[in-house]
CSV table of C-alpha atoms in Angstrom, one decimal:
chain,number,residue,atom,x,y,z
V,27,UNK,CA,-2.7,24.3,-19.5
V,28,UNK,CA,-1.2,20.7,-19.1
V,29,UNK,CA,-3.6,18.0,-18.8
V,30,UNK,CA,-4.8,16.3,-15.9
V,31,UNK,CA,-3.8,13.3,-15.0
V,32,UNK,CA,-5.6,10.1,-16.5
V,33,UNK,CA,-8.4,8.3,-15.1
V,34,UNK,CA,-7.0,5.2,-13.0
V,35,UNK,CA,-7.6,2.0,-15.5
V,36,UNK,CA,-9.6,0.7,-12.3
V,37,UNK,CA,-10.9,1.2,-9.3
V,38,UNK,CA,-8.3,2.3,-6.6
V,39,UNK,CA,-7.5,0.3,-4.2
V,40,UNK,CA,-6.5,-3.9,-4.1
V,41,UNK,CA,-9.2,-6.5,-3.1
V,42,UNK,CA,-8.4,-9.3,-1.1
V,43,UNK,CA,-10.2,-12.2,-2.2
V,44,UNK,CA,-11.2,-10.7,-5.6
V,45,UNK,CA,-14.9,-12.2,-5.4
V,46,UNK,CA,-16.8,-11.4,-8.8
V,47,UNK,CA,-19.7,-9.3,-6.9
V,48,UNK,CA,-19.9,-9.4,-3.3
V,49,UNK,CA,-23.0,-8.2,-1.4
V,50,UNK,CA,-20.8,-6.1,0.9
V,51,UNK,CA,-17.2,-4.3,0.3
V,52,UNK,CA,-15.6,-3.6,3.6
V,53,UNK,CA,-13.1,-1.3,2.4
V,54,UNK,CA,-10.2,-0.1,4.8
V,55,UNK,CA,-8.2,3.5,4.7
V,56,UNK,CA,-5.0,2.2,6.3
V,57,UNK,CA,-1.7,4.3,6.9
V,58,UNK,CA,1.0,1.5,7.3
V,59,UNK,CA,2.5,3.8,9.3
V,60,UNK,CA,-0.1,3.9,12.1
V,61,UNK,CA,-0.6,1.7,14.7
V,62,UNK,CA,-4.1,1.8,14.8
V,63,UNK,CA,-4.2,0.9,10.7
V,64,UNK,CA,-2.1,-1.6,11.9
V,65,UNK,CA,-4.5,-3.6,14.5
V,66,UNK,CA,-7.6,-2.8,11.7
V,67,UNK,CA,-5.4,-4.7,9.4
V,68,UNK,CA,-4.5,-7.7,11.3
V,69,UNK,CA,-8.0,-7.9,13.1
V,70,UNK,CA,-9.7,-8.1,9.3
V,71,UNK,CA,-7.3,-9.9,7.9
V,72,UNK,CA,-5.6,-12.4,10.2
V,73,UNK,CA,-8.9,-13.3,12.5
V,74,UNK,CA,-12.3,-12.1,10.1
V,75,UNK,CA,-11.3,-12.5,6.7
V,76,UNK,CA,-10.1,-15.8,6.5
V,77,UNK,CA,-13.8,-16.8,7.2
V,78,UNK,CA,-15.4,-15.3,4.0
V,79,UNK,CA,-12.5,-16.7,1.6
V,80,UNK,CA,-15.1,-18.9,0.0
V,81,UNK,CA,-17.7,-17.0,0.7
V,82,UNK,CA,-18.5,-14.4,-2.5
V,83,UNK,CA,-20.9,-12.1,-0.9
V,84,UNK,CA,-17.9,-10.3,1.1
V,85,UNK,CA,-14.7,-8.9,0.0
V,86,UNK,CA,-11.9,-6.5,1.7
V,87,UNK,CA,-10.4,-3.5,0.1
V,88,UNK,CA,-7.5,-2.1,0.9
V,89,UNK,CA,-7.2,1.6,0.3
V,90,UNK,CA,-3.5,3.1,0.9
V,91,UNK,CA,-3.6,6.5,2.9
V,92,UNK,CA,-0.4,7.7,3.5
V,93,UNK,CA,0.2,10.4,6.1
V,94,UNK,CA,1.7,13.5,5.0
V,95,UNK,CA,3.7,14.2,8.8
V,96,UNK,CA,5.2,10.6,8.4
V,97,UNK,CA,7.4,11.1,5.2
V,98,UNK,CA,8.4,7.4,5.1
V,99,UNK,CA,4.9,6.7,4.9
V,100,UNK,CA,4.6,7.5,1.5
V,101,UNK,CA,8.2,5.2,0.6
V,102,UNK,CA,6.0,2.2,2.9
V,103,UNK,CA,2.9,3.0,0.4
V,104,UNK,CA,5.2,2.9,-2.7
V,105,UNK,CA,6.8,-0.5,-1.3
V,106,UNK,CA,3.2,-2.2,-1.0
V,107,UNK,CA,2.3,-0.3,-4.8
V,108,UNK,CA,5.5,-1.6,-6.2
V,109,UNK,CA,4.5,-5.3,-4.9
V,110,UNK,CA,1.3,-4.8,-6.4
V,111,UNK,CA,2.4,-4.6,-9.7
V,112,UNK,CA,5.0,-6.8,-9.4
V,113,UNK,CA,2.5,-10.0,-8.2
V,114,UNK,CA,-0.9,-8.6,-7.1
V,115,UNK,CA,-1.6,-11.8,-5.2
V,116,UNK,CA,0.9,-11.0,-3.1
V,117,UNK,CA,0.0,-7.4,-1.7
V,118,UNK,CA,-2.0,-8.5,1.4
V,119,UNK,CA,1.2,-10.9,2.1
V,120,UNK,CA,3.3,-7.7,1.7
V,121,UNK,CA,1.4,-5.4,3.6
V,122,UNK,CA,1.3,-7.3,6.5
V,123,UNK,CA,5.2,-7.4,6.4
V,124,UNK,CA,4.8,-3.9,5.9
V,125,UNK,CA,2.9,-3.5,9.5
V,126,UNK,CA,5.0,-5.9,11.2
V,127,UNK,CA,7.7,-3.9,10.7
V,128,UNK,CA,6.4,-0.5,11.8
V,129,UNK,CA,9.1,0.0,13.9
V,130,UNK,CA,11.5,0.5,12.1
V,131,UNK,CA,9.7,3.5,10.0
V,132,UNK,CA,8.5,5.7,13.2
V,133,UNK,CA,10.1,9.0,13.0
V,134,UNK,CA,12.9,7.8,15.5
V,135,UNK,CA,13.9,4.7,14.0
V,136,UNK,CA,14.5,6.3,10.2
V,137,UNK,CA,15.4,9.8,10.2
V,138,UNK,CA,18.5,9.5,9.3
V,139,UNK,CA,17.8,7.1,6.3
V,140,UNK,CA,17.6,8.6,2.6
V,141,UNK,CA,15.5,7.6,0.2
V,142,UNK,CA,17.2,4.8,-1.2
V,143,UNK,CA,17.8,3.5,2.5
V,144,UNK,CA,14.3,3.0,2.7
V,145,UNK,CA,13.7,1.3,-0.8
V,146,UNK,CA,16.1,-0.9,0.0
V,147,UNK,CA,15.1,-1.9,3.7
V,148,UNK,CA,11.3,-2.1,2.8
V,149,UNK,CA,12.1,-4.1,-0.4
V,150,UNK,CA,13.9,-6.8,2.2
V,151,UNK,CA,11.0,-6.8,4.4
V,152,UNK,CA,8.0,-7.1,1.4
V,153,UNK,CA,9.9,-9.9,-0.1
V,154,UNK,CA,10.8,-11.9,3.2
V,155,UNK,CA,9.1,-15.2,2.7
V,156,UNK,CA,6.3,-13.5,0.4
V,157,UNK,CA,7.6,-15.1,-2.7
V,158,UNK,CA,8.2,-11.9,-4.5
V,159,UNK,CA,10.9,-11.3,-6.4
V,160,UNK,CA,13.5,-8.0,-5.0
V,161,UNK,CA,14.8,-7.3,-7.6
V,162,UNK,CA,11.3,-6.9,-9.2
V,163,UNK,CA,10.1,-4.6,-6.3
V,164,UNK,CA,13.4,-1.8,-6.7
V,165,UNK,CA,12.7,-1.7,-10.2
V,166,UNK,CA,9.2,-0.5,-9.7
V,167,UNK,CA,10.9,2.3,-7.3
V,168,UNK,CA,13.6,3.4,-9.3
V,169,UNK,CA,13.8,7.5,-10.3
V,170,UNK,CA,15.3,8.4,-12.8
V,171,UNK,CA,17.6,10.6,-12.3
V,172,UNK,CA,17.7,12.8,-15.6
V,173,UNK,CA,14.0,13.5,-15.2
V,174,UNK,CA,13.6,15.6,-11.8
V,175,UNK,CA,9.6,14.8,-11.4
V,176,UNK,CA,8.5,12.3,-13.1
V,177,UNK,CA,8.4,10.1,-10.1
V,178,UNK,CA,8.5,6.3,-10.6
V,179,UNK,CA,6.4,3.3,-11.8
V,180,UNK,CA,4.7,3.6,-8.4
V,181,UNK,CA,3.9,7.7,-8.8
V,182,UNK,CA,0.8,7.7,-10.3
V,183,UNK,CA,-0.9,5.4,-7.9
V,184,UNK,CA,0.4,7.1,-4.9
V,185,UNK,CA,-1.7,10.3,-6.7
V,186,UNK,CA,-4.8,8.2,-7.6
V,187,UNK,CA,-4.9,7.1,-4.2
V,188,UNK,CA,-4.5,10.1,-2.3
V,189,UNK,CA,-6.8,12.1,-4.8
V,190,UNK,CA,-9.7,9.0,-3.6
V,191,UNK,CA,-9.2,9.2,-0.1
V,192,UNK,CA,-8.8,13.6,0.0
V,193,UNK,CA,-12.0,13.4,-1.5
V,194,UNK,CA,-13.8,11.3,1.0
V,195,UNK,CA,-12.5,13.2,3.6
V,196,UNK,CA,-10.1,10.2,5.2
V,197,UNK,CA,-7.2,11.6,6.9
């Protein structure tokens, strides 16, 4: 029997303010793919949010859900991931670039876009005016292509954080 994967080195998901021990976590399961994780996010972070930035008894957590029937959800997810560990302080920037541009990942709008299409569009969208580096974000998707399922830099996250959300029963 192989062993299981490894117990994330901490706890999934990506705080916004970082506060040493907030009284109250409000912690989000958002799809960057749906519309309604989409109004959640900008409600919290663009109009409540901003209001506890100096205040340490409440923080935001981002969870990522993505949805199996969207398959470009998953390459949106590994888009805000790869950001994450490019520059973690610029995830929430990301992700709101991410939402913004919804649109152009419904079913519609991408199905005839490969993999690589998407890396390479949602790379130009997390690093529009967010002050991360491009280059930086691709190299944290990049397969290899001699190893057929190893995944990427991003892989392993993607699994720790559908494992986390499976087992809270978010869909």
């Amino acid at each position: 029997l192989g062993m299981p994967p490894p117990v994330p080195p901490r706890p999934v998901g990506t705080l916004l303010y970082k506060h040493s021990n907030p009284h109250l976590v409000i912690e989000c399961f958002l799809d960057y793919n749906c519309p309604y994780s989409g109004k959640m996010f900008n409600m919290l972070y663009n109009e409540v949010m901003p209001a506890f930035k100096t205040d340490p008894r409440v923080d935001m957590l981002f969870q990522n859900v993505p949805q199996p029937w969207h398959p470009q959800s998953c390459y949106q997810h590994e888009a805000g991931l790869a950001v994450k560990l490019v520059d973690e302080s610029k995830f929430y920037a990301a992700s709101s670039k991410i939402f913004a541009a919804q649109d152009k990942f419904a079913d519609q709008s991408c199905i005839d876009m490969s993999r690589n299409q998407c890396y390479d569009s949602l790379a130009d969208i997390v690093t529009d005016g967010t002050g991360v580096d491009r280059q930086s974000v691709m190299d944290q998707l990049k397969l290899d292509k001699g190893d057929t399922s190893i995944g990427h830099n991003v892989t392993l996250m993607i699994k720790f954080s559908a494992k986390y959300h499976r087992v809270r029963g978010v869909h």
